[in-house]
GROMACS .gro file of C-alpha atoms in nm:
model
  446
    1UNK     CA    1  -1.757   2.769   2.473
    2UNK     CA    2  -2.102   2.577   2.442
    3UNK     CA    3  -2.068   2.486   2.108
    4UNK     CA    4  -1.964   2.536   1.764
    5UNK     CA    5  -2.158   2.751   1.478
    6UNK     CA    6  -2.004   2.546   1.182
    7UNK     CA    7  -2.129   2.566   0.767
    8UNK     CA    8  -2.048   2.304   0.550
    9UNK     CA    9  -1.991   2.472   0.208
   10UNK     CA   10  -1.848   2.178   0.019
   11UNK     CA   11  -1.874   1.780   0.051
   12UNK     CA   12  -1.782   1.560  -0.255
   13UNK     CA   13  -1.588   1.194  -0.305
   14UNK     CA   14  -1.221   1.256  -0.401
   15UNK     CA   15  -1.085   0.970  -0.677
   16UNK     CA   16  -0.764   0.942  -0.650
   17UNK     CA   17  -0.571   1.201  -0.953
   18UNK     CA   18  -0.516   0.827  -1.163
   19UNK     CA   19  -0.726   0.544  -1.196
   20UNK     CA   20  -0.617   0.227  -0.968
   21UNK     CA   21  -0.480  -0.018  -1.264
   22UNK     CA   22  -0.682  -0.301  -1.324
   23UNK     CA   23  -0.440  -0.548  -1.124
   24UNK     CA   24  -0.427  -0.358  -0.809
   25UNK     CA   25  -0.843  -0.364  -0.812
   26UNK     CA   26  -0.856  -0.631  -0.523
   27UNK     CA   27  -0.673  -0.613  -0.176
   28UNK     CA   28  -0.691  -0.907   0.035
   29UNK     CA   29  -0.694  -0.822   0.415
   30UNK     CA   30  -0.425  -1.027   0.602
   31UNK     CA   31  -0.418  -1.206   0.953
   32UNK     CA   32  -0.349  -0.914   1.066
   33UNK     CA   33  -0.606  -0.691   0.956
   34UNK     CA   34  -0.900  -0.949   1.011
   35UNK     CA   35  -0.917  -0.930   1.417
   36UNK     CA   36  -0.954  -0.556   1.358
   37UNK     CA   37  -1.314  -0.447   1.445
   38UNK     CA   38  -1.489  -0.188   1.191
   39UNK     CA   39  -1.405   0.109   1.377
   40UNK     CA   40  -1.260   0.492   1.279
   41UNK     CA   41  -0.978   0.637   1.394
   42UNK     CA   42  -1.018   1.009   1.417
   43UNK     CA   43  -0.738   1.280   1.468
   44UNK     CA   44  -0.716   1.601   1.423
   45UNK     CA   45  -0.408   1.831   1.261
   46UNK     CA   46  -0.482   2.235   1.436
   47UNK     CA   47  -0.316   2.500   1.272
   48UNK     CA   48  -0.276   2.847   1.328
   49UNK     CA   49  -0.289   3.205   1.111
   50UNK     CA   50   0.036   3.184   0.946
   51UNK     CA   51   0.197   3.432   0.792
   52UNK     CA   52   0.347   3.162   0.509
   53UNK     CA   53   0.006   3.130   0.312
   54UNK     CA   54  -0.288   3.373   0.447
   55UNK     CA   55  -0.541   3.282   0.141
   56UNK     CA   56  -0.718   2.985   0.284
   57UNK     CA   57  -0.898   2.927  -0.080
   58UNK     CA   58  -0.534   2.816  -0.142
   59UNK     CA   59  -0.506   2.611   0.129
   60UNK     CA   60  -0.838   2.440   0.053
   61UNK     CA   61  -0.705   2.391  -0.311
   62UNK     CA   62  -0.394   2.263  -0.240
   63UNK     CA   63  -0.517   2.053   0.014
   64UNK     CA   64  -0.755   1.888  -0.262
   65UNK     CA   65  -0.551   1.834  -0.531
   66UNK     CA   66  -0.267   1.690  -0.318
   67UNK     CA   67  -0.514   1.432  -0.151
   68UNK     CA   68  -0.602   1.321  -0.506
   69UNK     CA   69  -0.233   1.272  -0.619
   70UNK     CA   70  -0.200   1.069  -0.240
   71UNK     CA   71  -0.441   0.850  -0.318
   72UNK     CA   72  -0.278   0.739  -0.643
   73UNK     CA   73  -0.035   0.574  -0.386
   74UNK     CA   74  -0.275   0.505  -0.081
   75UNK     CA   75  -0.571   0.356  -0.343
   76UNK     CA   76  -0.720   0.136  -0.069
   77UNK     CA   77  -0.847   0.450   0.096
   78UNK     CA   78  -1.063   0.529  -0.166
   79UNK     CA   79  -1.212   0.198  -0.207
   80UNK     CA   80  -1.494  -0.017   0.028
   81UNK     CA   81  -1.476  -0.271   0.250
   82UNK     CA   82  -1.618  -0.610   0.135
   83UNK     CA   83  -1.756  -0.856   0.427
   84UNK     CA   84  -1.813  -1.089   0.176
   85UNK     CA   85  -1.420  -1.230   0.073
   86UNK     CA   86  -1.259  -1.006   0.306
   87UNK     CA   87  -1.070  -0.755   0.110
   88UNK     CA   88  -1.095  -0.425  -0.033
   89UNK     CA   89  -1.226  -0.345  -0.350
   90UNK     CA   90  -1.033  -0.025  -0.463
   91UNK     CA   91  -1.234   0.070  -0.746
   92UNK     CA   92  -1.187   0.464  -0.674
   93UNK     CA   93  -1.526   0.497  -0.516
   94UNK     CA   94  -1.304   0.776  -0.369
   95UNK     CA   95  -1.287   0.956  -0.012
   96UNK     CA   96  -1.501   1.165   0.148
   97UNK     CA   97  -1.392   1.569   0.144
   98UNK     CA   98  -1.562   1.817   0.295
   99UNK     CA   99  -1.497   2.191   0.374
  100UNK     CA  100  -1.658   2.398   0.659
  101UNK     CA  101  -1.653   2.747   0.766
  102UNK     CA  102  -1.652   2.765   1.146
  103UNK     CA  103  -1.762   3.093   1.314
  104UNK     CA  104  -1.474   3.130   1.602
  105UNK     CA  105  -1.121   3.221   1.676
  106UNK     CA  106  -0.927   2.889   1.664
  107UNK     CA  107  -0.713   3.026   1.927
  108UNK     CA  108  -0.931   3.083   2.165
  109UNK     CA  109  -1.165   2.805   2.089
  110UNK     CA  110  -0.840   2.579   2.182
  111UNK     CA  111  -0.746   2.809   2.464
  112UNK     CA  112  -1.148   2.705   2.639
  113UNK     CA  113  -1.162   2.405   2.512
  114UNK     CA  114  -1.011   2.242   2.866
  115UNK     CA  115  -1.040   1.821   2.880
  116UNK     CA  116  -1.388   1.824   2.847
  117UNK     CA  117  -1.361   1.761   2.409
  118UNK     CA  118  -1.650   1.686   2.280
  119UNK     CA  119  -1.631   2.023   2.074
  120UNK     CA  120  -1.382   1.801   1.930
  121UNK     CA  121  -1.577   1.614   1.762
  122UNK     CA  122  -1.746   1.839   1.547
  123UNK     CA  123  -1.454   1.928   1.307
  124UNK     CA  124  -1.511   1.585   1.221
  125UNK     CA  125  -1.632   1.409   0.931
  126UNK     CA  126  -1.994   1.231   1.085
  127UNK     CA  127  -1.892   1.295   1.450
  128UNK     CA  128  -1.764   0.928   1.456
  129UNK     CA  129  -2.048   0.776   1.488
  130UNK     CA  130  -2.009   0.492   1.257
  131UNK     CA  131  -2.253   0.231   1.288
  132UNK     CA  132  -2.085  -0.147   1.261
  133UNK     CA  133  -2.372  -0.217   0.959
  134UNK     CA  134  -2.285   0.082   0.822
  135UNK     CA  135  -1.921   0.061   0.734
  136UNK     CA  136  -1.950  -0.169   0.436
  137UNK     CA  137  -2.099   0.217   0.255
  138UNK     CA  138  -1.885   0.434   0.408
  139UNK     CA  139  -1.581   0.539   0.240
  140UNK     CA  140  -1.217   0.401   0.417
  141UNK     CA  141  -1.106   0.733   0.458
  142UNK     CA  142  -1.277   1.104   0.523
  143UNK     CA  143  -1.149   1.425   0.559
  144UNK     CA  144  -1.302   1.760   0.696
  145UNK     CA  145  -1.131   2.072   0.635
  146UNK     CA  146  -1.261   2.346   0.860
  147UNK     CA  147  -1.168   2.717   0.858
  148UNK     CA  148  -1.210   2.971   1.105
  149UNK     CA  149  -1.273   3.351   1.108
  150UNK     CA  150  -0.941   3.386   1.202
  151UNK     CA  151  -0.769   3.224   0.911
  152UNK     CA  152  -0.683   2.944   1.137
  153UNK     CA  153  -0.707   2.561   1.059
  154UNK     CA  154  -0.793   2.230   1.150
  155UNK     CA  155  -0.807   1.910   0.958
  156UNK     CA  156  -1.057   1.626   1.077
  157UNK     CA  157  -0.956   1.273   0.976
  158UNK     CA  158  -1.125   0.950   1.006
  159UNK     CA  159  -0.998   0.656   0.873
  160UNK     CA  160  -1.063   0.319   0.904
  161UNK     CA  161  -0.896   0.064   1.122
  162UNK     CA  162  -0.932  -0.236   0.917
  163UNK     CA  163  -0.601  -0.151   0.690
  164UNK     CA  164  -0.465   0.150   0.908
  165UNK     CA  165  -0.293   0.127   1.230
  166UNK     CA  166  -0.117   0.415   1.337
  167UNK     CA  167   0.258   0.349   1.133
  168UNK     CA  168   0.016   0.393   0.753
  169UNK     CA  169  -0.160   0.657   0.910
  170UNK     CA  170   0.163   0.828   0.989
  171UNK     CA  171   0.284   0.723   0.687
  172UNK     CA  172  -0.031   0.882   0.504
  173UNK     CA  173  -0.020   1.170   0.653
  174UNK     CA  174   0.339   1.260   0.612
  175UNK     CA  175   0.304   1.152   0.241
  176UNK     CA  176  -0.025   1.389   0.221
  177UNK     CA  177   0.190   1.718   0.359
  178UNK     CA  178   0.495   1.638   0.122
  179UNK     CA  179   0.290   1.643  -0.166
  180UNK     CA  180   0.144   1.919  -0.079
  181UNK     CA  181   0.446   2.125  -0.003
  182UNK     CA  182   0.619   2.000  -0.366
  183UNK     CA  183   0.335   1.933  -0.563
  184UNK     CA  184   0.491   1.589  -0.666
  185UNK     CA  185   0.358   1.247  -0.530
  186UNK     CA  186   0.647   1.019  -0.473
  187UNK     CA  187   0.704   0.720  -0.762
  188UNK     CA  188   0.732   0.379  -0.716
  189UNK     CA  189   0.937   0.421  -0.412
  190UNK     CA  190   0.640   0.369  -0.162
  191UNK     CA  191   0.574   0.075   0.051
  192UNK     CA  192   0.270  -0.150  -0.068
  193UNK     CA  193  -0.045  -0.238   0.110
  194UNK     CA  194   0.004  -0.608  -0.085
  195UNK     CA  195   0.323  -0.687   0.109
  196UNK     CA  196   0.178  -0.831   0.447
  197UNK     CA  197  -0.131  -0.979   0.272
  198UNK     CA  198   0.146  -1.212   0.072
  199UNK     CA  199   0.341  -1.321   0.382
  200UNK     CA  200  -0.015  -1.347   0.604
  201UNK     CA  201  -0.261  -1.418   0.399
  202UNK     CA  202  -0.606  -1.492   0.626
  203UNK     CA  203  -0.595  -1.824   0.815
  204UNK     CA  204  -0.808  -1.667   1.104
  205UNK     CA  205  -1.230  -1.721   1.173
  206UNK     CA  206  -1.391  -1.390   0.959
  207UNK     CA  207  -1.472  -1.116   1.142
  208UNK     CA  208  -1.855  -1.170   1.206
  209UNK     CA  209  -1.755  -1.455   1.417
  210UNK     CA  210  -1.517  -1.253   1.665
  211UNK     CA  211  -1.655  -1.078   1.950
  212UNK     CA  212  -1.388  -0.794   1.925
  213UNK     CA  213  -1.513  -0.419   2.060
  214UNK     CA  214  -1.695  -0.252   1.783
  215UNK     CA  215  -1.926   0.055   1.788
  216UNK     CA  216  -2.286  -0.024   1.898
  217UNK     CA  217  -2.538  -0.079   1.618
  218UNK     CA  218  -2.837   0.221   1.658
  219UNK     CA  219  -3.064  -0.026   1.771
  220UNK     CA  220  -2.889  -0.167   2.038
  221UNK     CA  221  -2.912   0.036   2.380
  222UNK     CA  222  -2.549   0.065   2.503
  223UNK     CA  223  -2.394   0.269   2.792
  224UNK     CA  224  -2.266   0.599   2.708
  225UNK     CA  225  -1.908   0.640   2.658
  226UNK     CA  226  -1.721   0.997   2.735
  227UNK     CA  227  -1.372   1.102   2.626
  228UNK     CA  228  -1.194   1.306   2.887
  229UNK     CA  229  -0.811   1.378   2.808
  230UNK     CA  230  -0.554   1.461   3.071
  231UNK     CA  231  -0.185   1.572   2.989
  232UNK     CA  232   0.112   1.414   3.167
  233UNK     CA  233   0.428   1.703   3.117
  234UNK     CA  234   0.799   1.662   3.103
  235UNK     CA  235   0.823   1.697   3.488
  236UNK     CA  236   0.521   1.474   3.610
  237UNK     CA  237   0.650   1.211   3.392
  238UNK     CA  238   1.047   1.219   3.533
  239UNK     CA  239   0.879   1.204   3.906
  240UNK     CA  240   0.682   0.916   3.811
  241UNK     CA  241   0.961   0.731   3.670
  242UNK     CA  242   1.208   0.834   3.977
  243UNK     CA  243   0.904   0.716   4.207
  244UNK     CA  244   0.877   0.404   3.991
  245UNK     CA  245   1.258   0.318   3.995
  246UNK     CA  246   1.290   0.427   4.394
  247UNK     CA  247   1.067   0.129   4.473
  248UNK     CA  248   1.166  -0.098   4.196
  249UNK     CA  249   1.523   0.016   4.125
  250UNK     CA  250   1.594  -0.275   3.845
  251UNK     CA  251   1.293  -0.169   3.659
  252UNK     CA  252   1.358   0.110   3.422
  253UNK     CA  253   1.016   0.225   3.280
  254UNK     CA  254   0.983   0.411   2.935
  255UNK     CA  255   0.737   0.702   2.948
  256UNK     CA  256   0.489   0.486   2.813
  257UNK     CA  257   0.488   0.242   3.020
  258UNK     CA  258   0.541   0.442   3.345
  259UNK     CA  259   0.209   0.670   3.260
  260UNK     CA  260   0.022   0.334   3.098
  261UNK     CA  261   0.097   0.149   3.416
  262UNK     CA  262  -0.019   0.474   3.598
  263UNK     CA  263  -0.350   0.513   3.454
  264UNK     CA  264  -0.435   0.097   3.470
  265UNK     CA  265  -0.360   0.149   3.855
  266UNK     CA  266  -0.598   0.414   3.882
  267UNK     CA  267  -0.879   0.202   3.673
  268UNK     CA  268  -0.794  -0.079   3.865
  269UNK     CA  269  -0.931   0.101   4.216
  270UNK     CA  270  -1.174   0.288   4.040
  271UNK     CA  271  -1.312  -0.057   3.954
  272UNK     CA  272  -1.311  -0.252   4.303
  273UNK     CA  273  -1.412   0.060   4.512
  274UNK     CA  274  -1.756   0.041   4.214
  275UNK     CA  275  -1.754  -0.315   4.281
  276UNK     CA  276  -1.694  -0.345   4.673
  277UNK     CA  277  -1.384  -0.611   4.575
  278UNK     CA  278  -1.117  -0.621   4.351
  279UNK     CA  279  -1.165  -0.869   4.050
  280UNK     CA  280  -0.885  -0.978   3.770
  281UNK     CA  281  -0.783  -0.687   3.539
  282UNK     CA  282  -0.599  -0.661   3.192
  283UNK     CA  283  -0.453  -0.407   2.945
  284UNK     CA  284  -0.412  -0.483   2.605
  285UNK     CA  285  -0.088  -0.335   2.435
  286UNK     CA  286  -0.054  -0.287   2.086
  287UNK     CA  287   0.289  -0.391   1.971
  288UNK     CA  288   0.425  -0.261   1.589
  289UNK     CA  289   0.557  -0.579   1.446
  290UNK     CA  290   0.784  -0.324   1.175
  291UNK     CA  291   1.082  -0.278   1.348
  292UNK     CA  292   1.119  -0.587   1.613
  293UNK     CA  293   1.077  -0.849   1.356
  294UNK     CA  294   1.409  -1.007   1.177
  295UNK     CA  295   1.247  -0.920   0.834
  296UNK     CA  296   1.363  -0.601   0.647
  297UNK     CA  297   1.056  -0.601   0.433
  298UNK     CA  298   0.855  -0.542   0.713
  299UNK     CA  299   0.986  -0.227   0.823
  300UNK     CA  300   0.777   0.006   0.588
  301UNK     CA  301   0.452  -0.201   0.488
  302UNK     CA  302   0.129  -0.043   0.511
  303UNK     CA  303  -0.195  -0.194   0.677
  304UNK     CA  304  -0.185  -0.335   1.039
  305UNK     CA  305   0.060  -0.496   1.134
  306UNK     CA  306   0.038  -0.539   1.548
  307UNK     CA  307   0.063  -0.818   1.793
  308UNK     CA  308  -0.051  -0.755   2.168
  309UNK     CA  309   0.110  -0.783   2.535
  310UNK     CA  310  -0.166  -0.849   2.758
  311UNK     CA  311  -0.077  -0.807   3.136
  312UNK     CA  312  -0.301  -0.907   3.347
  313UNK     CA  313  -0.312  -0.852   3.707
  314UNK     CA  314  -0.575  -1.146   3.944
  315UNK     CA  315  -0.776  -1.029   4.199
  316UNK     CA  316  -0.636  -0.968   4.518
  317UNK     CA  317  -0.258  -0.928   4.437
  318UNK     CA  318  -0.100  -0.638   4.598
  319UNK     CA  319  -0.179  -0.304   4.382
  320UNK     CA  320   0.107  -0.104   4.430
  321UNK     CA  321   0.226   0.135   4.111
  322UNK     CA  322   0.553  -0.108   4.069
  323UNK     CA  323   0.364  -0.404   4.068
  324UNK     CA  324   0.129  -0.281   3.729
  325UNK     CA  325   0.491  -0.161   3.592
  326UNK     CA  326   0.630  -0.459   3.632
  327UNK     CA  327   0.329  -0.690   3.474
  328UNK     CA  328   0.350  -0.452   3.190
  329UNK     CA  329   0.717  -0.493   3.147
  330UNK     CA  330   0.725  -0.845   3.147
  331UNK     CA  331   0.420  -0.867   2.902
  332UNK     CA  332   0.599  -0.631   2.692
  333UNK     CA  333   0.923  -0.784   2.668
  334UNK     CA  334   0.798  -1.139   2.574
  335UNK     CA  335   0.579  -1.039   2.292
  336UNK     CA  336   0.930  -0.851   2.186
  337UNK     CA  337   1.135  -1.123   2.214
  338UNK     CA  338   0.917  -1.366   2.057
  339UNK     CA  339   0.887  -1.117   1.721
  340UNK     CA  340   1.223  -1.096   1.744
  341UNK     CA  341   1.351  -1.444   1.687
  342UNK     CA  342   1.040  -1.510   1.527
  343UNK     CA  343   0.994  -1.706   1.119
  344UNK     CA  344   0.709  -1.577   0.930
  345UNK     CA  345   0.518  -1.868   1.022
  346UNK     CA  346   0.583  -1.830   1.385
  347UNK     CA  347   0.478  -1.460   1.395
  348UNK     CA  348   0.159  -1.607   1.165
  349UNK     CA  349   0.170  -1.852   1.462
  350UNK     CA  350   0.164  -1.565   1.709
  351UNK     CA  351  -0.149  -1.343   1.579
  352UNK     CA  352  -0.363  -1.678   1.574
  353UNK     CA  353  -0.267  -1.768   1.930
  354UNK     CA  354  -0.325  -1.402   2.016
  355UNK     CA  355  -0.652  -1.360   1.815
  356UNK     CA  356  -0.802  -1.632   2.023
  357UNK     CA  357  -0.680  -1.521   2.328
  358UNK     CA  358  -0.832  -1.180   2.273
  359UNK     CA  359  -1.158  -1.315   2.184
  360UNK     CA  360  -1.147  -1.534   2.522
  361UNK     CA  361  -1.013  -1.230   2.707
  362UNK     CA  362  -1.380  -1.009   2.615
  363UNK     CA  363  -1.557  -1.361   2.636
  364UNK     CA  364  -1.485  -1.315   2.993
  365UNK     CA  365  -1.581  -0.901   3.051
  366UNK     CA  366  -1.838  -1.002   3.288
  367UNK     CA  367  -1.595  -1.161   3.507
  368UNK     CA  368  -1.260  -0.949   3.437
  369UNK     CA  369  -1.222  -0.556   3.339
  370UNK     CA  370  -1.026  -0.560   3.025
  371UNK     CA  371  -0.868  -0.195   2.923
  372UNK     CA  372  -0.777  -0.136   2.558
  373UNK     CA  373  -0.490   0.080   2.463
  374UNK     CA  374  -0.262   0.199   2.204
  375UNK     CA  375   0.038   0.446   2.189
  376UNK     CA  376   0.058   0.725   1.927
  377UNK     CA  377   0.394   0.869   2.100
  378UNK     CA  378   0.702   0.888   1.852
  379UNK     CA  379   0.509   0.941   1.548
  380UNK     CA  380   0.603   1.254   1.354
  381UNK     CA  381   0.261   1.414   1.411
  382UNK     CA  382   0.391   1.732   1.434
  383UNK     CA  383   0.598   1.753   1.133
  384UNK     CA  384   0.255   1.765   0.897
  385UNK     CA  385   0.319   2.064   0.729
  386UNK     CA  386   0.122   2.129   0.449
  387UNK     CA  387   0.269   2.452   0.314
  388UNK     CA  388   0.221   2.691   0.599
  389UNK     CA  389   0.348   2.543   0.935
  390UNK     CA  390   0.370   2.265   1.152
  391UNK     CA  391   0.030   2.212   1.357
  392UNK     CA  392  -0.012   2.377   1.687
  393UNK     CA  393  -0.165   2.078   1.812
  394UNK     CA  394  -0.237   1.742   1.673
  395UNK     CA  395  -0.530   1.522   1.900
  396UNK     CA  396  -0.757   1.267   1.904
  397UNK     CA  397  -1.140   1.326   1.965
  398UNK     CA  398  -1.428   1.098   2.090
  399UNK     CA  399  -1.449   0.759   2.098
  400UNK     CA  400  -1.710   0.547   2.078
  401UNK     CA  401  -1.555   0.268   2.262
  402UNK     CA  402  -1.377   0.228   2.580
  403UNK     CA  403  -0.970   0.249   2.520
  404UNK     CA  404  -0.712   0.446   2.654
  405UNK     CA  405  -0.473   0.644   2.396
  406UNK     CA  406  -0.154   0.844   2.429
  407UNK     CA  407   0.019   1.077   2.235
  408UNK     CA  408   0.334   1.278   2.240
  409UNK     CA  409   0.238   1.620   2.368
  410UNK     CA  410   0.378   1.897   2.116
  411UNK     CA  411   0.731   1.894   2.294
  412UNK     CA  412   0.773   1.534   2.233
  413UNK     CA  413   0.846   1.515   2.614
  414UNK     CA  414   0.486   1.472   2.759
  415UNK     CA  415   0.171   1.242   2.717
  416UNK     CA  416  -0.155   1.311   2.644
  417UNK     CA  417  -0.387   1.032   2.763
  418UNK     CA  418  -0.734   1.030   2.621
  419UNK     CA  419  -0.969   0.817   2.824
  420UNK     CA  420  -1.267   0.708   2.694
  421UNK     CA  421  -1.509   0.490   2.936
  422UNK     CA  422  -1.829   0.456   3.023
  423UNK     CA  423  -1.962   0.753   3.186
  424UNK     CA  424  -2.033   0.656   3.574
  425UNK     CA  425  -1.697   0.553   3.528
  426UNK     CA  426  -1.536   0.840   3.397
  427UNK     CA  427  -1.716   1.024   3.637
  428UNK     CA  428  -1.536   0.868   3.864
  429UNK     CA  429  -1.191   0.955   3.752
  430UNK     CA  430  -1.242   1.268   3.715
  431UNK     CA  431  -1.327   1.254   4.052
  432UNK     CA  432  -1.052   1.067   4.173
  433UNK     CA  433  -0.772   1.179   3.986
  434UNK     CA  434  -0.658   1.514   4.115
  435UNK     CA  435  -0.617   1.350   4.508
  436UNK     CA  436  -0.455   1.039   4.316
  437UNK     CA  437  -0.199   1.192   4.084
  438UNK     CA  438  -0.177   1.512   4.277
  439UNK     CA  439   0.169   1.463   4.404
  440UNK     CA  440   0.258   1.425   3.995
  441UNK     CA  441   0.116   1.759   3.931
  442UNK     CA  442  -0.104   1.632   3.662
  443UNK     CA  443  -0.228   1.927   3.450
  444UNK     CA  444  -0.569   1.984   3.216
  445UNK     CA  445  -0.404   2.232   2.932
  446UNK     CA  446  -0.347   2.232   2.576
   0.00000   0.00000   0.00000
């Protein structure tokens, strides 16, 4: 399939059901949220026919009306961004909702759709191209409902990274489908996006003066970047790790970090076979603070709230697959057991130290190849069920930077990576990987 024939029959800003009171008007952004370049994070909940609710009017209404009552909750998703004193002003400004009527069978659109997705990216709100300048108009949070001939579904997302990382949007979307199902928003029993602004307020530089990875303003001429996504199942995944822990038998690799050390091996030739030497690599790991801190009150607050592990491998060290696990590993388990014996101040202490050393780590991209990435896996993406079924696939789309994300297949035992690089190199995996990861049995299905 060459492309989609889509309609847009509805686009309006959704307030949220009750006005934000007065005293919840300003958000602060903590130290957390401040490194966070302007960029969207899109995803996208596919659902089938279902037999439970065939009337997709419904399903559009209900959809609606439970977003508004959501917001009431999540009201710094329907505010805007302010540059100026680095918070949000959620003055119900509301979020972006649109409806389309796409002319195909879901089904089969999936069942062509392969792991070339830029199709993908059309069942988005503004095919995530979002302009740096841009973002200080743009609503936080946009949603595109499309339905096809078929009665099938899919709901677009973008939202914005400077409050979300992927625990609120989890959190936001779980919250969405239970209102819908029950027509009741939850009371006073929610987590607050004012928690982790109180225990961090800002301390860091403001954003304008980072150099973090953003999305290209129009003007600027900037290499193309292609998405390509490649699933790692149940099976390829055990092989890896029994390959991993022949060679290295005291290293014991999660599934993430077995397929994230994988992938960064396979960037890392890709790079000195371009390059006609090997130079010094490093991946960048987001790390949820939530659960590995000491601090209860943590556990549940909404907005980011991530330090990094950034293993880094020099040029010329041996480049076998146990080596990359075991940089990752030991990157990994600091950070962990720093958060975990960790004061407030010392994990304030923590995102200053790694602020800077993220800003000195891209200071350096024309000596170094640095790889974002972030795991999605363990998330209850596939328990959004809005009143007629769990999704048949959730996914990411496009990006319009270079990272690497993963996500749970449907199964919750495989890992979808999505790849986005520049295009020569992407090119190039795609043209490496099948003689590379052949004896895993990689596959390119849904």
């Amino acid at each position: 399939m060459s492309n989609l024939e889509i309609q847009i029959q509805i686009t309006e800003m959704l307030k949220p059901s009750t006005p934000t009171p007065n005293h919840l008007r300003t958000l602060k952004l903590s130290m957390f949220d401040q490194p966070d370049a302007s960029n969207y994070v899109p995803m996208l909940f596919h659902y089938l026919p279902s037999s439970e609710q065939n009337n997709t009017a419904e399903k559009c209404d209900k959809l609606k009306k439970s977003l508004a009552d959501t917001l009431v909750n999540f009201y710094p998703l329907a505010g805007r961004f302010s540059r100026n004193d680095l918070s949000i002003h959620c003055n119900d400004q509301g979020t972006e909702y649109v409806e389309t009527r796409v002319n195909a069978d879901l089904a089969e659109f999936l069942h062509q759709l392969g792991p070339k997705v830029e199709l993908l990216d059309h069942l988005l709100p503004w095919c995530n191209i979002v302009p740096m300048e841009s973002t200080l108009l743009l609503p936080l949070l946009a949603i595109q409902v499309n339905i096809f001939n078929c009665g099938g579904l899919v709901i677009g997302i973008q939202i914005s990274h400077i409050i979300s990382d992927s625990y609120t949007i989890a959190t936001f979307i779980k919250e969405w489908a239970r209102v819908s199902q029950t027509g009741t928003a939850t009371k006073d029993c929610l987590p607050s996006f004012g928690h982790l602004p109180s225990l961090f307020p800002p301390r860091v530089v403001p954003l304008e003066h980072h150099q973090f990875p953003s999305t290209p303003a129009p003007d600027i001429v900037s290499p193309k970047i292609v998405t390509r996504r490649f699933v790692f199942d149940a099976s390829v995944i055990a092989n890896l790790k029994d390959r991993i822990n022949s060679s290295a038998p005291f290293v014991k690799p999660t599934r993430v970090m077995a397929v994230l050390s994988l992938i960064w091996k396979v960037l890392v030739g890709i790079s000195s076979a371009k390059r006609g030497h090997s130079r010094d690599s490093c991946l960048i790991i987001p790390i949820n603070v939530r659960a590995k801190s000491k601090f209860p009150s943590l556990e549940h607050a909404l907005g980011n709230c991530t330090l990094i592990g950034i293993p880094t491998l020099e040029a010329n060290h041996r480049q076998e697959l146990q080596d990359f696990v075991n940089f990752v590993g030991i990157a990994l388990r600091k950070t962990l057991i720093s958060i975990c014996k960790a004061s407030i101040d010392d994990i304030a202490s923590m995102v200053i130290d790694q602020s800077r050393e993220y800003v000195n780590a891209f200071g350096q991209k024309d000596e170094k190849d640095i790889y974002l990435s972030s795991s999605w896996c363990r998330f209850p993406w596939y328990e959004a069920d809005f009143g007629w079924g769990k999704p048949f696939w959730v996914s990411s789309a496009c990006r319009s930077l270079e990272v690497i994300i993963l996500m749970d297949t449907k199964d919750g035992d495989g890992i979808e990576a999505w790849i986005s690089l520049k295009e020569d190199d992407i090119a190039e995996l795609e043209r490496n990987i099948p003689d590379i990861l052949s004896s895993y049995a990689l596959k390119n299905s849904i």
